[in-house]
N, CA and C of each residue as an Amber inpcrd file, in Angstrom:
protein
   372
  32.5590000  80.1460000  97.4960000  33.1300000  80.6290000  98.7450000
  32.7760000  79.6760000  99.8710000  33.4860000  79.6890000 101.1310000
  33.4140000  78.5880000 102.0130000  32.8240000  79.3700000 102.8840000
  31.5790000  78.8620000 103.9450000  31.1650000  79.2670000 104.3150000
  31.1300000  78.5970000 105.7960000  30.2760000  79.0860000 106.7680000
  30.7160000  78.1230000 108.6680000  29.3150000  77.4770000 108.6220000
  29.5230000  76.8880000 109.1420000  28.2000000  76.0340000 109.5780000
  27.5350000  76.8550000 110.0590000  26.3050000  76.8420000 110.2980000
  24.9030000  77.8640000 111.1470000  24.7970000  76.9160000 112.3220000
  25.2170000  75.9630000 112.6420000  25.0230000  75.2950000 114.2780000
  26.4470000  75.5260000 115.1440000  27.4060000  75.9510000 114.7600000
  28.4350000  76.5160000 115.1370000  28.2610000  77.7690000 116.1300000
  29.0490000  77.4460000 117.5280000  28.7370000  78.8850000 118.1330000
  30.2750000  79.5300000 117.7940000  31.0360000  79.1450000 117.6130000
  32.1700000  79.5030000 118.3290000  33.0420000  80.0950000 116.7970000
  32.2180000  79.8260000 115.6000000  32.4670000  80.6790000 114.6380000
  31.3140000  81.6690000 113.7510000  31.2200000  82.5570000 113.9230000
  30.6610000  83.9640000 113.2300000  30.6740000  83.8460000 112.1450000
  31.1670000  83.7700000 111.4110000  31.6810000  83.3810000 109.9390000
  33.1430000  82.9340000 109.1400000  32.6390000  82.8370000 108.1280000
  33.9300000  82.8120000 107.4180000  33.8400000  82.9920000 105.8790000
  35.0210000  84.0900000 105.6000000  34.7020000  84.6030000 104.1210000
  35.9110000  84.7260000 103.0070000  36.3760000  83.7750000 102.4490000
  37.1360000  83.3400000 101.2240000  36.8920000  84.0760000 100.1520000
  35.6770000  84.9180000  99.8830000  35.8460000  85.3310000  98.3790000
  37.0220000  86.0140000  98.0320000  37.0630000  85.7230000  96.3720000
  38.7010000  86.7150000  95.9850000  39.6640000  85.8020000  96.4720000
  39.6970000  84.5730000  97.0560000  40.6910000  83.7740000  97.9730000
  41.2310000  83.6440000  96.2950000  42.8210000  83.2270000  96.1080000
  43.2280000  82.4470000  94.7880000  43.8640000  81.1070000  95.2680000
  43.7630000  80.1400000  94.2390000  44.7030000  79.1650000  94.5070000
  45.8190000  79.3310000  95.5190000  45.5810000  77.8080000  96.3810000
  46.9750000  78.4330000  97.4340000  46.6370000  78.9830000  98.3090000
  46.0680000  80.3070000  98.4210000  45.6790000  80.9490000  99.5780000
  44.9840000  80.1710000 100.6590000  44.9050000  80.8370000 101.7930000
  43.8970000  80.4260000 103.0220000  43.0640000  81.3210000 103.6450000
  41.8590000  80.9290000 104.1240000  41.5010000  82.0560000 104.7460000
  40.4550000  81.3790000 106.4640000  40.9160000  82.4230000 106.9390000
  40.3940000  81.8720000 108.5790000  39.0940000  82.3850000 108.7620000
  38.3250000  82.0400000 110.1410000  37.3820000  82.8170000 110.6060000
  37.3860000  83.6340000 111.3480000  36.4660000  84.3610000 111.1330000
  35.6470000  85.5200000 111.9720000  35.0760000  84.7440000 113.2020000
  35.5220000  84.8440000 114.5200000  35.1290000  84.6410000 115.9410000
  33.7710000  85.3570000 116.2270000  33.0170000  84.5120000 116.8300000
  31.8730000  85.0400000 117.8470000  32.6040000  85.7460000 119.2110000
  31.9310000  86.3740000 119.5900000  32.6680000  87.2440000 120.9650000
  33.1500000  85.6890000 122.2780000  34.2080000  86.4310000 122.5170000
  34.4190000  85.3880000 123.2570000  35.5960000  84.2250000 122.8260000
  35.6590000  84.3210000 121.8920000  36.2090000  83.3270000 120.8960000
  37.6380000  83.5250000 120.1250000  38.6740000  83.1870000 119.9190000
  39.4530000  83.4640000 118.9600000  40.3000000  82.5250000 117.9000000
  40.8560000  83.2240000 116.7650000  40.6410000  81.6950000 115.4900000
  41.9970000  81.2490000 116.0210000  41.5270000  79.1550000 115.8410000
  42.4130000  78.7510000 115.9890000  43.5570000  78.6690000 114.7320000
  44.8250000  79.4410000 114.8450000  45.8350000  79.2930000 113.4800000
  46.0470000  78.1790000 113.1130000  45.9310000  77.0410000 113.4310000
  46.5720000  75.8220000 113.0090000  45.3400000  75.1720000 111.9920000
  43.6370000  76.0050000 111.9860000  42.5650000  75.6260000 111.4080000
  42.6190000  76.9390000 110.4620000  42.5830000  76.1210000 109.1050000
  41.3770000  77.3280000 108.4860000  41.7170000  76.1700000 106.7060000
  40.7250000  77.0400000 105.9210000  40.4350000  76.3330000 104.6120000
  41.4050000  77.1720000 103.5510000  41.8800000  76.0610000 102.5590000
  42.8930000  76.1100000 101.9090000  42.3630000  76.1130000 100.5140000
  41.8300000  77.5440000  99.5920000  41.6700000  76.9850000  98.2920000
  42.4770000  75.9110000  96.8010000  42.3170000  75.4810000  96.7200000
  42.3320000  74.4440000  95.8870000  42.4020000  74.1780000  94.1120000
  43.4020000  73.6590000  93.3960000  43.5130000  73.5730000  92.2450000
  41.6200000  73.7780000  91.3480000  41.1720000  73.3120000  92.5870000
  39.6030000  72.9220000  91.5280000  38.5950000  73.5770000  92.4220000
  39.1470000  75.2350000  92.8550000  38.0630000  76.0610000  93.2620000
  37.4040000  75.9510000  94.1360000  37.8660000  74.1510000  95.0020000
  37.1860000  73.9340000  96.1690000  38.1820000  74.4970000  97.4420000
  37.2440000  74.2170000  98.3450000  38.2450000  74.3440000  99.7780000
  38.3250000  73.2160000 100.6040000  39.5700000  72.7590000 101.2110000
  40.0530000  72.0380000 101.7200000  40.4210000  72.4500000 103.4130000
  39.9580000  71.5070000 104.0890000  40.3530000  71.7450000 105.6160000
  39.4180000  72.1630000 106.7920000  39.5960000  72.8800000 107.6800000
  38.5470000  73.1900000 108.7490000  38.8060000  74.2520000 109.3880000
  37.4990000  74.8640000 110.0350000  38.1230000  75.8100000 110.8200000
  37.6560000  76.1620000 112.3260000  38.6540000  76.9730000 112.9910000
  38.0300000  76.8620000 114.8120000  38.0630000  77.6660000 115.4260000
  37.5400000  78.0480000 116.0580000  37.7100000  79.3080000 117.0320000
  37.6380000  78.6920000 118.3690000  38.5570000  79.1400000 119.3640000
  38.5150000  78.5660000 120.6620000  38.6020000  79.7380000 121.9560000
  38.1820000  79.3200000 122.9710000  37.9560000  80.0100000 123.7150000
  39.0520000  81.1510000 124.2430000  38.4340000  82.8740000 123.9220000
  39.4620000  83.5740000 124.2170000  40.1420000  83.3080000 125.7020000
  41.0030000  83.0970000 126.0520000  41.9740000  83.3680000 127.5360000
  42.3630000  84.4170000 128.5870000  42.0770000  84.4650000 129.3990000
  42.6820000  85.5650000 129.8530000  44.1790000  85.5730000 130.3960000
  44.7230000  86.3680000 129.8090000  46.4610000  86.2810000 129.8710000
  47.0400000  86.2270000 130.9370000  46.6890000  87.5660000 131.8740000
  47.3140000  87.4390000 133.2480000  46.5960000  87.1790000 134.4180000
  46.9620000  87.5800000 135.4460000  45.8890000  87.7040000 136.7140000
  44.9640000  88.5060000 136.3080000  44.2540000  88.3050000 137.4270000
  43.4160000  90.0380000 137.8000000  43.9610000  91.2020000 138.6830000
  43.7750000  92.0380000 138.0990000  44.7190000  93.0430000 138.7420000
  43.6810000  93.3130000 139.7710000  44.4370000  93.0450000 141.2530000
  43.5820000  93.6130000 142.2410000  44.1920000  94.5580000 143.1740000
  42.5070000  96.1440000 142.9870000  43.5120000  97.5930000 142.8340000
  42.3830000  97.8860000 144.7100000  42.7250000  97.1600000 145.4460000
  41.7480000  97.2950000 147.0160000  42.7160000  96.6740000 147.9330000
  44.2240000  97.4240000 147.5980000  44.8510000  97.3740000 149.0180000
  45.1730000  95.9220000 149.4190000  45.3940000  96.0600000 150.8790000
  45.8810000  94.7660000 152.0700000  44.6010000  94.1020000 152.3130000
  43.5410000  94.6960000 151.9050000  42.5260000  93.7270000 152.1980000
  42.1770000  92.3520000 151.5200000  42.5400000  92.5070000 150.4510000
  42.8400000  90.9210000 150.4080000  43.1540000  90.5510000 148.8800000
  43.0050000  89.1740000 148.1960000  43.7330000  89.2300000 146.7290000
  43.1400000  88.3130000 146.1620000  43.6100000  87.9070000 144.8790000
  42.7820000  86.6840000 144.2200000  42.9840000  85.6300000 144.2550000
  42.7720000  84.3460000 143.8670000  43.2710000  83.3780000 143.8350000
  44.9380000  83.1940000 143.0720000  45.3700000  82.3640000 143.4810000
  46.7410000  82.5600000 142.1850000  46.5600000  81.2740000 141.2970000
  46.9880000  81.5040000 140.2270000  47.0950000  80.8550000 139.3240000
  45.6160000  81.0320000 137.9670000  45.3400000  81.6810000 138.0880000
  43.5930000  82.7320000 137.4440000  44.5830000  82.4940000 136.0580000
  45.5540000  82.7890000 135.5360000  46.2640000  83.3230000 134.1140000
  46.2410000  82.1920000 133.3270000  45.4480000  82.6660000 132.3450000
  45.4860000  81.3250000 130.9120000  43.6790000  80.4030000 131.4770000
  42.7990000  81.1270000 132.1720000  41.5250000  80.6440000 132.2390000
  40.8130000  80.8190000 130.9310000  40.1380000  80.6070000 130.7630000
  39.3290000  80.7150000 129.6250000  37.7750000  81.6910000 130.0740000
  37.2220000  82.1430000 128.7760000  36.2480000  82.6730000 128.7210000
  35.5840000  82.4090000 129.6520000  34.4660000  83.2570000 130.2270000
  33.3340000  82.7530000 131.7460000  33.9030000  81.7700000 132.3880000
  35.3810000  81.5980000 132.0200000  35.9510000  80.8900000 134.0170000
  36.0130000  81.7590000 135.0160000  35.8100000  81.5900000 136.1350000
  36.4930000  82.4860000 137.1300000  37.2160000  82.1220000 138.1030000
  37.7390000  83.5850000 138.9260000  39.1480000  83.4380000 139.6830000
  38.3890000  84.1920000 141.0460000  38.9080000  83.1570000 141.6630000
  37.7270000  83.2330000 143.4410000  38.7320000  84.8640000 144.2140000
  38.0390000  85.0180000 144.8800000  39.1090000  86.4970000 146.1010000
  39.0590000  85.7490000 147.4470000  40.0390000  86.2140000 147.4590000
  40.6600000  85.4800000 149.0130000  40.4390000  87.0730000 149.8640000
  39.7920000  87.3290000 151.1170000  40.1760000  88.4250000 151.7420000
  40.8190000  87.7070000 153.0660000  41.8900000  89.1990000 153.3960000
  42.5460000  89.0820000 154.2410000  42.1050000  88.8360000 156.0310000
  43.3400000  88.6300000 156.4030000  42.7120000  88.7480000 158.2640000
  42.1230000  89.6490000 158.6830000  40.8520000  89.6630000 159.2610000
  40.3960000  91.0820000 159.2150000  39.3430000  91.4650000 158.7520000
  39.2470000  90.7660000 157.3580000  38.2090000  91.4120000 156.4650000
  37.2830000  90.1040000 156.0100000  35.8140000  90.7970000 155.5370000
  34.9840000  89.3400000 155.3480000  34.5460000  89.6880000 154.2340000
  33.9730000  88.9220000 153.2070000  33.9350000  88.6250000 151.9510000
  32.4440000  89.4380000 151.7240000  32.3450000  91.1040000 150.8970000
  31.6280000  91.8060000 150.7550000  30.4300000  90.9000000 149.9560000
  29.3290000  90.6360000 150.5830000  28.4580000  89.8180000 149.5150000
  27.5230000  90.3990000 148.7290000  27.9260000  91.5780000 147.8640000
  26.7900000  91.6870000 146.8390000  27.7750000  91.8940000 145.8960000
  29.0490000  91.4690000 146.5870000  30.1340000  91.5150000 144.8900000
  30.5050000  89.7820000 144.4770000  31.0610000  89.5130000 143.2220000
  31.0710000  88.5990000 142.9440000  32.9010000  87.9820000 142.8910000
  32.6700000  87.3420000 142.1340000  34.4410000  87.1520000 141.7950000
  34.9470000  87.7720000 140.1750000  36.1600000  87.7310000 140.5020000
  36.7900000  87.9390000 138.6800000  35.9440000  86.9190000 137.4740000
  35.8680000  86.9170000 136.6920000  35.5030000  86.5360000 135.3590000
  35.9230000  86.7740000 134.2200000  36.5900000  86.0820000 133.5470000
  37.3370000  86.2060000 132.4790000  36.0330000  86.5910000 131.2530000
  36.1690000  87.6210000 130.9270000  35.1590000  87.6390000 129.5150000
  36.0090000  88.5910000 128.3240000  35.9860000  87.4540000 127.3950000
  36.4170000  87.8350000 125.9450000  38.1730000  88.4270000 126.1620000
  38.5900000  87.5140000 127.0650000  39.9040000  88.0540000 127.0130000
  40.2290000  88.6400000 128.4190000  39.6610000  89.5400000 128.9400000
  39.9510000  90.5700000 129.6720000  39.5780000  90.2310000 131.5190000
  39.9960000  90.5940000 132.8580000  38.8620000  89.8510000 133.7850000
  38.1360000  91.3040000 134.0140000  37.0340000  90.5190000 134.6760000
  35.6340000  91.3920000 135.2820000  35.4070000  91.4480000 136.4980000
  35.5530000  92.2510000 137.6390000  34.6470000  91.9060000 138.5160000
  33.3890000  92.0930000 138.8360000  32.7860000  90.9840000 139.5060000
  31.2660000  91.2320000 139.3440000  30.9060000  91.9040000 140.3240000
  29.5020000  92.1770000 140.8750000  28.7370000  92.5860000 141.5500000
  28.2390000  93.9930000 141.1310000  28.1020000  94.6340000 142.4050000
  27.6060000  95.9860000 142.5200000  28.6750000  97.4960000 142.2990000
  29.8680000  97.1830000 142.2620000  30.7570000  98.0090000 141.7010000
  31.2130000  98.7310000 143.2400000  31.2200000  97.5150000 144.8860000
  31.1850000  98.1250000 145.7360000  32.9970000  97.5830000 145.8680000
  33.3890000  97.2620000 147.0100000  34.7150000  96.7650000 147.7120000
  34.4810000  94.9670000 147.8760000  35.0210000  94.4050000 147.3420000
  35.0020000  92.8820000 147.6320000  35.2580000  92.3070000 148.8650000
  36.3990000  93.5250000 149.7230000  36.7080000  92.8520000 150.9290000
  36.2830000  93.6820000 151.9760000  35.4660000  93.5440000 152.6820000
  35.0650000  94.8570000 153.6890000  35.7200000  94.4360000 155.4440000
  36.3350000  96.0240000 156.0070000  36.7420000  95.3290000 157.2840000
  35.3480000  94.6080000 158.4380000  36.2880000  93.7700000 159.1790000
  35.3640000  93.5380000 160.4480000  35.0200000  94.7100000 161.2010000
């Protein structure tokens, strides 16, 4: 059976048994991570495996949905960041940048906002 390297972060494992001739089989992602399709190992006339495999950084698909009104919004263009990138907040005229909150953060796909779970944009 083919197994991932142990200095590898970005793959968890990988498990071929039962694979038959012909077949392929991908990896198992560490959090954060997802398998690249164009990688994985190909069993082989002679029981070996052939090829490589990858996991690459999950993305976050769209914006961040930001649910705090006219006070202000995110950066644009946040969609298709990768894992622990982040997407800055712009607040509006008016309002000044709440500081014990943080910005969006893309983790494992999805965004986050950080801080204290208060308002990002607070009025003057």
């Amino acid at each position: 059976a083919a197994t991932s390297e142990s200095t590898r972060v970005d793959v968890a494992r990988v498990e071929c048994n039962g694979v038959t001739f012909g077949s392929t089989c991908h990896p198992i992602c560490s959090d954060g991570f997802e398998p690249d399709a164009s990688k994985f190992y190909t069993c082989q006339a002679t029981k070996a495996f052939k090829g490589s495999v990858k996991c690459t950084l999950q993305r976050c698909q769209g914006e961040p949905v930001w649910a705090f009104g006219e006070s202000g919004r995110t950066s644009k263009g946040c969609a298709g960041r990768s894992h622990g990138q982040s997407c800055s907040i712009r607040c509006a005229t008016g309002y000044d940048r709440n500081l014990t909150m943080g910005d969006y953060t893309c983790l494992r796909g999805s965004w986050v906002l950080g801080g204290d779970g208060g308002i990002p944009c607070i009025e003057q």
